[in-house]
PDB file of C-alpha atoms in Angstrom:
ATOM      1  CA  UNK A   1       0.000   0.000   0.000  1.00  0.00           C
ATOM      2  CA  UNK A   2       1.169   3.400  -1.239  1.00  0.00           C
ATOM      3  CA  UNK A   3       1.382   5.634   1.617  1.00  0.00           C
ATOM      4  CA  UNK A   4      -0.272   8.382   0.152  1.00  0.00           C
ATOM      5  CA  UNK A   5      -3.152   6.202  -1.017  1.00  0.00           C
ATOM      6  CA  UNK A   6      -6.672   7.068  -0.319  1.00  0.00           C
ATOM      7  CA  UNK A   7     -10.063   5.510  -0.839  1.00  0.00           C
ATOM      8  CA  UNK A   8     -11.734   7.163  -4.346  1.00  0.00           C
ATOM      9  CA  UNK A   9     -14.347   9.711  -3.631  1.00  0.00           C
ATOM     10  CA  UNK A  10     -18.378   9.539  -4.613  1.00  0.00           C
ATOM     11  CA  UNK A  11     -18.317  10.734  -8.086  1.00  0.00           C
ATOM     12  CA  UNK A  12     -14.846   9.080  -9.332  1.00  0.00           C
ATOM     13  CA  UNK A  13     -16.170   5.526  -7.317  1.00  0.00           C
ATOM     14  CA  UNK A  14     -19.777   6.030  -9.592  1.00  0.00           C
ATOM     15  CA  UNK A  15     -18.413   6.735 -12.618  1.00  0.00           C
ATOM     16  CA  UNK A  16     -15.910   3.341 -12.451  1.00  0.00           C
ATOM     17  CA  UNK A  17     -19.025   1.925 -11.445  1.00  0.00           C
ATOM     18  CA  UNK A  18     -21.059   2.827 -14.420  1.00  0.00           C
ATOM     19  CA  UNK A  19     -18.206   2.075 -16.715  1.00  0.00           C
ATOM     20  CA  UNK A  20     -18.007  -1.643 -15.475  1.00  0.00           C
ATOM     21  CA  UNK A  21     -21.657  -2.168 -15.019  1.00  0.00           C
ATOM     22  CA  UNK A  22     -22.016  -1.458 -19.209  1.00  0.00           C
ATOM     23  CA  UNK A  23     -19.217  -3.807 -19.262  1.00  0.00           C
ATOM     24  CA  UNK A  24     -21.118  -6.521 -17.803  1.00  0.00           C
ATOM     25  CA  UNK A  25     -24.425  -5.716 -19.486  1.00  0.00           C
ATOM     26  CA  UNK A  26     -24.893  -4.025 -22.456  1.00  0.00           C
ATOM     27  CA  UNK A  27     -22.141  -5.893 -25.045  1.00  0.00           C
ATOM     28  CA  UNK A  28     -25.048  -9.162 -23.667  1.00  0.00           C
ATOM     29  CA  UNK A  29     -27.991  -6.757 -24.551  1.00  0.00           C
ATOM     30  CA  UNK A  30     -26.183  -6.034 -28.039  1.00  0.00           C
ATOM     31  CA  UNK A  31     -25.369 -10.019 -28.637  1.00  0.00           C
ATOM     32  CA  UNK A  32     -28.819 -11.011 -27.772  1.00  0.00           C
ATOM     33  CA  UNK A  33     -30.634  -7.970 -29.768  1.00  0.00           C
ATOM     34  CA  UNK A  34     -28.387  -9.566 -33.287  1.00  0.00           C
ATOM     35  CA  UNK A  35     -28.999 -12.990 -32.564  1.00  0.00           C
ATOM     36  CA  UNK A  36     -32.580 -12.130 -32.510  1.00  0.00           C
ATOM     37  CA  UNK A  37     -32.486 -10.535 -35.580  1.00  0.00           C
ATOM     38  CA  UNK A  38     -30.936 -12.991 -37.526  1.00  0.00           C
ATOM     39  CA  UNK A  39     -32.883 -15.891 -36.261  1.00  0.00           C
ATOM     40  CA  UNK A  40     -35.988 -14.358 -35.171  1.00  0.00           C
ATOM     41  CA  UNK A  41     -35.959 -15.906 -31.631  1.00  0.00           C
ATOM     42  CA  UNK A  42     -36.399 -14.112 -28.470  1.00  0.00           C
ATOM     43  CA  UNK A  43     -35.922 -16.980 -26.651  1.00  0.00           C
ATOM     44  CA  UNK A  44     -32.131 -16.847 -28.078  1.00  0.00           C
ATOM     45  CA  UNK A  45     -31.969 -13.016 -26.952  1.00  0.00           C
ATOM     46  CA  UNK A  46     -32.681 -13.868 -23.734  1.00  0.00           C
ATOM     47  CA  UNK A  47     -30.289 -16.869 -23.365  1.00  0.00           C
ATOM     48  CA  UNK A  48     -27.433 -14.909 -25.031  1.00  0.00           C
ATOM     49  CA  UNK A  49     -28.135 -11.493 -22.695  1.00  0.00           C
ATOM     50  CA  UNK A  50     -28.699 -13.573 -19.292  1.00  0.00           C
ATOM     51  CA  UNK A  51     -25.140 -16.005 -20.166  1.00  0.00           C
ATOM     52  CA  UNK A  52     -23.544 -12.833 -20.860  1.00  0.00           C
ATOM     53  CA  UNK A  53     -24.344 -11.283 -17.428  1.00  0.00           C
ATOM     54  CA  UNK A  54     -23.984 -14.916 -15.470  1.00  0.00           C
ATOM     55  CA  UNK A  55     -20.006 -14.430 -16.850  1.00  0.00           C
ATOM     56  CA  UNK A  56     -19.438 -10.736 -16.049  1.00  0.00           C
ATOM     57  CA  UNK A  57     -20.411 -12.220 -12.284  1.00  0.00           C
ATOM     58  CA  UNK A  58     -18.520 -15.177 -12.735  1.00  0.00           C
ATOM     59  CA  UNK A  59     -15.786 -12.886 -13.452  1.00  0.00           C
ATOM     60  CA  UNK A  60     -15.850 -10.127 -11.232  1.00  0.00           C
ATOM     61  CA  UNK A  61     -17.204 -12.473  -8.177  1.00  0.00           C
ATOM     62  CA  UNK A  62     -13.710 -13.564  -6.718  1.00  0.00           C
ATOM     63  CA  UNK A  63     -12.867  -9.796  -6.291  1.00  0.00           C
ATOM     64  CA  UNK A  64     -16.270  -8.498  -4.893  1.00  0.00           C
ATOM     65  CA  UNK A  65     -16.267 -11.218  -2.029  1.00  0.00           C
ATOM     66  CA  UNK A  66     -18.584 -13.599  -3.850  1.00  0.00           C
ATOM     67  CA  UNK A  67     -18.045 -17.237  -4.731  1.00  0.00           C
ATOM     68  CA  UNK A  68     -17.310 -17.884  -8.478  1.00  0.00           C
ATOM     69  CA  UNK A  69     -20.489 -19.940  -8.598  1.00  0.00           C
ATOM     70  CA  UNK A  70     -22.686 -17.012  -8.158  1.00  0.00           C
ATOM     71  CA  UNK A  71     -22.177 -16.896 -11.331  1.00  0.00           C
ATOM     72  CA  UNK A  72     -24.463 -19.059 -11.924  1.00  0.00           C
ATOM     73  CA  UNK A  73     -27.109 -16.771  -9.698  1.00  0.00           C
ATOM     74  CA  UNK A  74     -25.928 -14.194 -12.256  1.00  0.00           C
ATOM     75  CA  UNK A  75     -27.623 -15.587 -15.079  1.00  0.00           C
ATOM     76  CA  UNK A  76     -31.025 -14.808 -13.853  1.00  0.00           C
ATOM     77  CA  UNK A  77     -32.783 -12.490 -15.482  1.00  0.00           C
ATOM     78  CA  UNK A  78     -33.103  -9.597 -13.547  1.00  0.00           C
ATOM     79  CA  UNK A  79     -30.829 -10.767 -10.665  1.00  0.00           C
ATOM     80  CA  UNK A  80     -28.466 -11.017 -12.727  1.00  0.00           C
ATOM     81  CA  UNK A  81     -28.240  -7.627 -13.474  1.00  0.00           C
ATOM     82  CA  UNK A  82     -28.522  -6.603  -9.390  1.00  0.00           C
ATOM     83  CA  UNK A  83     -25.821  -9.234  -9.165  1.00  0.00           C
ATOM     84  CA  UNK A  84     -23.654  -7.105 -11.543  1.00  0.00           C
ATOM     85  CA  UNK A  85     -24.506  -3.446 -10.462  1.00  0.00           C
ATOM     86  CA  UNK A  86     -23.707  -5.169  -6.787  1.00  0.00           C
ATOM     87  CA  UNK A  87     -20.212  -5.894  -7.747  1.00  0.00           C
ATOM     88  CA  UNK A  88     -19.404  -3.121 -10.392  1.00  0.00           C
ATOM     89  CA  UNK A  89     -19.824  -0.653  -7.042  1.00  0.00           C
ATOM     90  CA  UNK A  90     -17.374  -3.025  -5.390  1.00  0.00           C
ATOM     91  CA  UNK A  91     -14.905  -3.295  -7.611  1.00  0.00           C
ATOM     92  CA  UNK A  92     -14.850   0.704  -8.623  1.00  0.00           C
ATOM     93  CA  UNK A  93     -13.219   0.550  -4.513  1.00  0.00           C
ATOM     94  CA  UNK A  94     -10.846  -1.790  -4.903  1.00  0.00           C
ATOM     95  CA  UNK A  95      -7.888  -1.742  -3.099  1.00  0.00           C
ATOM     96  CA  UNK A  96      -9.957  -1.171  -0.225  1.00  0.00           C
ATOM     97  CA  UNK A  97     -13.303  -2.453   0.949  1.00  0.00           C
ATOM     98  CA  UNK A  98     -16.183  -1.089   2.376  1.00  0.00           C
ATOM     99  CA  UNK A  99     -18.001  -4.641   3.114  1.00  0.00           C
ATOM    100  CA  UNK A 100     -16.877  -6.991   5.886  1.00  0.00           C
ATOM    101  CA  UNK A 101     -14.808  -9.923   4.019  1.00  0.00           C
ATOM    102  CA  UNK A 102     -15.988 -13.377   4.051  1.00  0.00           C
ATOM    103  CA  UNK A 103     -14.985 -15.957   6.670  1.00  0.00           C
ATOM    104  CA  UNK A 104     -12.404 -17.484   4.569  1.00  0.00           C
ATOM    105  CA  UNK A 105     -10.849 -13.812   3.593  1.00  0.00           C
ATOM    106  CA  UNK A 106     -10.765 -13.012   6.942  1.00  0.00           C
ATOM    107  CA  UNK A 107      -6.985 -14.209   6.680  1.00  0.00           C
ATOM    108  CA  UNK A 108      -5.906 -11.788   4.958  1.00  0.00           C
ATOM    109  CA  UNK A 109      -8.017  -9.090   5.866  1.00  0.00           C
ATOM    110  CA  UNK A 110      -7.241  -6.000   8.026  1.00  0.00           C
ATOM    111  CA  UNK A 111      -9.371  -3.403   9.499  1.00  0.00           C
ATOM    112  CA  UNK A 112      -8.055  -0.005   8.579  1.00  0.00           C
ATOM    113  CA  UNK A 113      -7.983   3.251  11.149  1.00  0.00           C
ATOM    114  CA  UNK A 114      -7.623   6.317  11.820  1.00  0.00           C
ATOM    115  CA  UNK A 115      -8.591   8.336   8.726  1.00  0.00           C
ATOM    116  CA  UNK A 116      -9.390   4.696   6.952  1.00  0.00           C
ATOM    117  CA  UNK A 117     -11.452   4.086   9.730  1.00  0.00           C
ATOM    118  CA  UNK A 118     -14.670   1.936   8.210  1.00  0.00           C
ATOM    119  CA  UNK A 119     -12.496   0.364   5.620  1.00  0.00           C
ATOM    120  CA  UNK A 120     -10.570  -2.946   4.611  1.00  0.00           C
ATOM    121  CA  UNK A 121      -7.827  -4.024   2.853  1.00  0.00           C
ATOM    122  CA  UNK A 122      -7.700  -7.460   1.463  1.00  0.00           C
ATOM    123  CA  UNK A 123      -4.567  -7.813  -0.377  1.00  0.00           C
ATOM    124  CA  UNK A 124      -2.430 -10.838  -1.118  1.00  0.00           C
ATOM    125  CA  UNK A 125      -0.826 -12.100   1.168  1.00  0.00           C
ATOM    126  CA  UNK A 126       3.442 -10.945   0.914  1.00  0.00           C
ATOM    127  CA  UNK A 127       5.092 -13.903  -0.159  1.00  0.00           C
ATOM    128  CA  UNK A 128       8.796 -14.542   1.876  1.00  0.00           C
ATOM    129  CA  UNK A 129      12.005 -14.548  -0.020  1.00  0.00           C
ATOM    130  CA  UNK A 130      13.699 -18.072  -0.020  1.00  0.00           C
ATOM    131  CA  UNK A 131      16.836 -17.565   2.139  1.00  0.00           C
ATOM    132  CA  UNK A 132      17.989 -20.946   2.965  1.00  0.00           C
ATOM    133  CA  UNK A 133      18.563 -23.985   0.449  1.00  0.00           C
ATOM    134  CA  UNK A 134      17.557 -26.175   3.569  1.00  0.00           C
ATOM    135  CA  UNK A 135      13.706 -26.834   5.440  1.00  0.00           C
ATOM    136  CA  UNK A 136      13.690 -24.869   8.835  1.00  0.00           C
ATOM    137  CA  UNK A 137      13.817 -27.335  11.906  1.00  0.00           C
ATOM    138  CA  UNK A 138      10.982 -28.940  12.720  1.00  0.00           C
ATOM    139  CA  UNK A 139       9.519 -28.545  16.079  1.00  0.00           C
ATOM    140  CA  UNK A 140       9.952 -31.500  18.753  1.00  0.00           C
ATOM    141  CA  UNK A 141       7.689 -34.315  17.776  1.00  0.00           C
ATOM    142  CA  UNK A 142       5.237 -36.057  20.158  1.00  0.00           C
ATOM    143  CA  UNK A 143       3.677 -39.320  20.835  1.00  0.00           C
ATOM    144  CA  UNK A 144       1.156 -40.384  19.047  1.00  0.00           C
ATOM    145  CA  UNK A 145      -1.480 -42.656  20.077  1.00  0.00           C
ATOM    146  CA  UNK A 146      -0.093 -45.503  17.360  1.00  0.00           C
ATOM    147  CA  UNK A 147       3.363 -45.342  18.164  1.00  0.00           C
ATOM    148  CA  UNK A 148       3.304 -46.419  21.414  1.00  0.00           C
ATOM    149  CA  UNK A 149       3.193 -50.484  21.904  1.00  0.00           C
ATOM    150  CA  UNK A 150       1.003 -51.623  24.037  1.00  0.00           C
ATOM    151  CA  UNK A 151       2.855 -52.739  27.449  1.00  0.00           C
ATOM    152  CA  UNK A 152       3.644 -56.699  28.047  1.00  0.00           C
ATOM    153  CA  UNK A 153       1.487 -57.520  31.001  1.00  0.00           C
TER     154      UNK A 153
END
């Protein structure tokens, strides 16, 4: 994290937003609008427009704290497109996070303060720089259960 870093404001965060939103929807709505043309099925509109949105959330989902199978969920009509406006405002945030991460982010999650106060930061963990060609020392090992024989009695 930069140290001069700051969250983006309202109108920057809405317009990112917006941008990725039309990312996830209309190039669907344009698809399904040809393939109706040329074939004269709505049916096929629908299928194309609804698939289309179901992979912008499939996409996106990892980023915006949702599981990559809601990308299923994002194929809904209608919810679909919820699903989608949900996460474009997420992702117009990113690095930082104004929803509490799921349980299994929670590992790499930290609460910001003082004038971050009300945010999080989810980034990847650091990964350590190899600096011996050997495997640490292992701790002392215990007794199991199943190594010990049974005493001669």
């Amino acid at each position: 994290m930069q140290r001069g870093s700051r969250p983006r404001g309202l109108t920057t965060r809405a317009g990112i937003a917006a941008a990725l939103f039309a990312v996830a929807v209309v190039p669907g709505w344009t698809l399904g609008d040809l393939a109706e043309e040329s074939t004269g099925r709505p049916v096929l509109d629908w299928l194309i427009t609804c698939g289309w949105s179901g992979v912008a959330v499939a996409v996106g989902a990892p980023y915006g704290s949702y599981r990559r199978l809601d990308g299923f969920a994002g194929a809904v009509p209608l919810y679909g497109w919820y699903l989608a406006g949900v996460l474009s405002w997420r992702l117009a945030l990113l690095p930082y996070r104004d929803w509490e991460p799921r349980r299994d982010e929670l590992w790499q999650a930290r609460w910001l303060t003082g004038d971050l106060i009300g945010h999080w930061r989810a980034d990847a963990a650091a990964r350590r720089a190899v600096t011996a060609g050997k495997r640490p020392g292992a701790a002392r090992r215990t007794r199991s259960a199943t190594s010990r024989r049974p005493s001669a009695s």
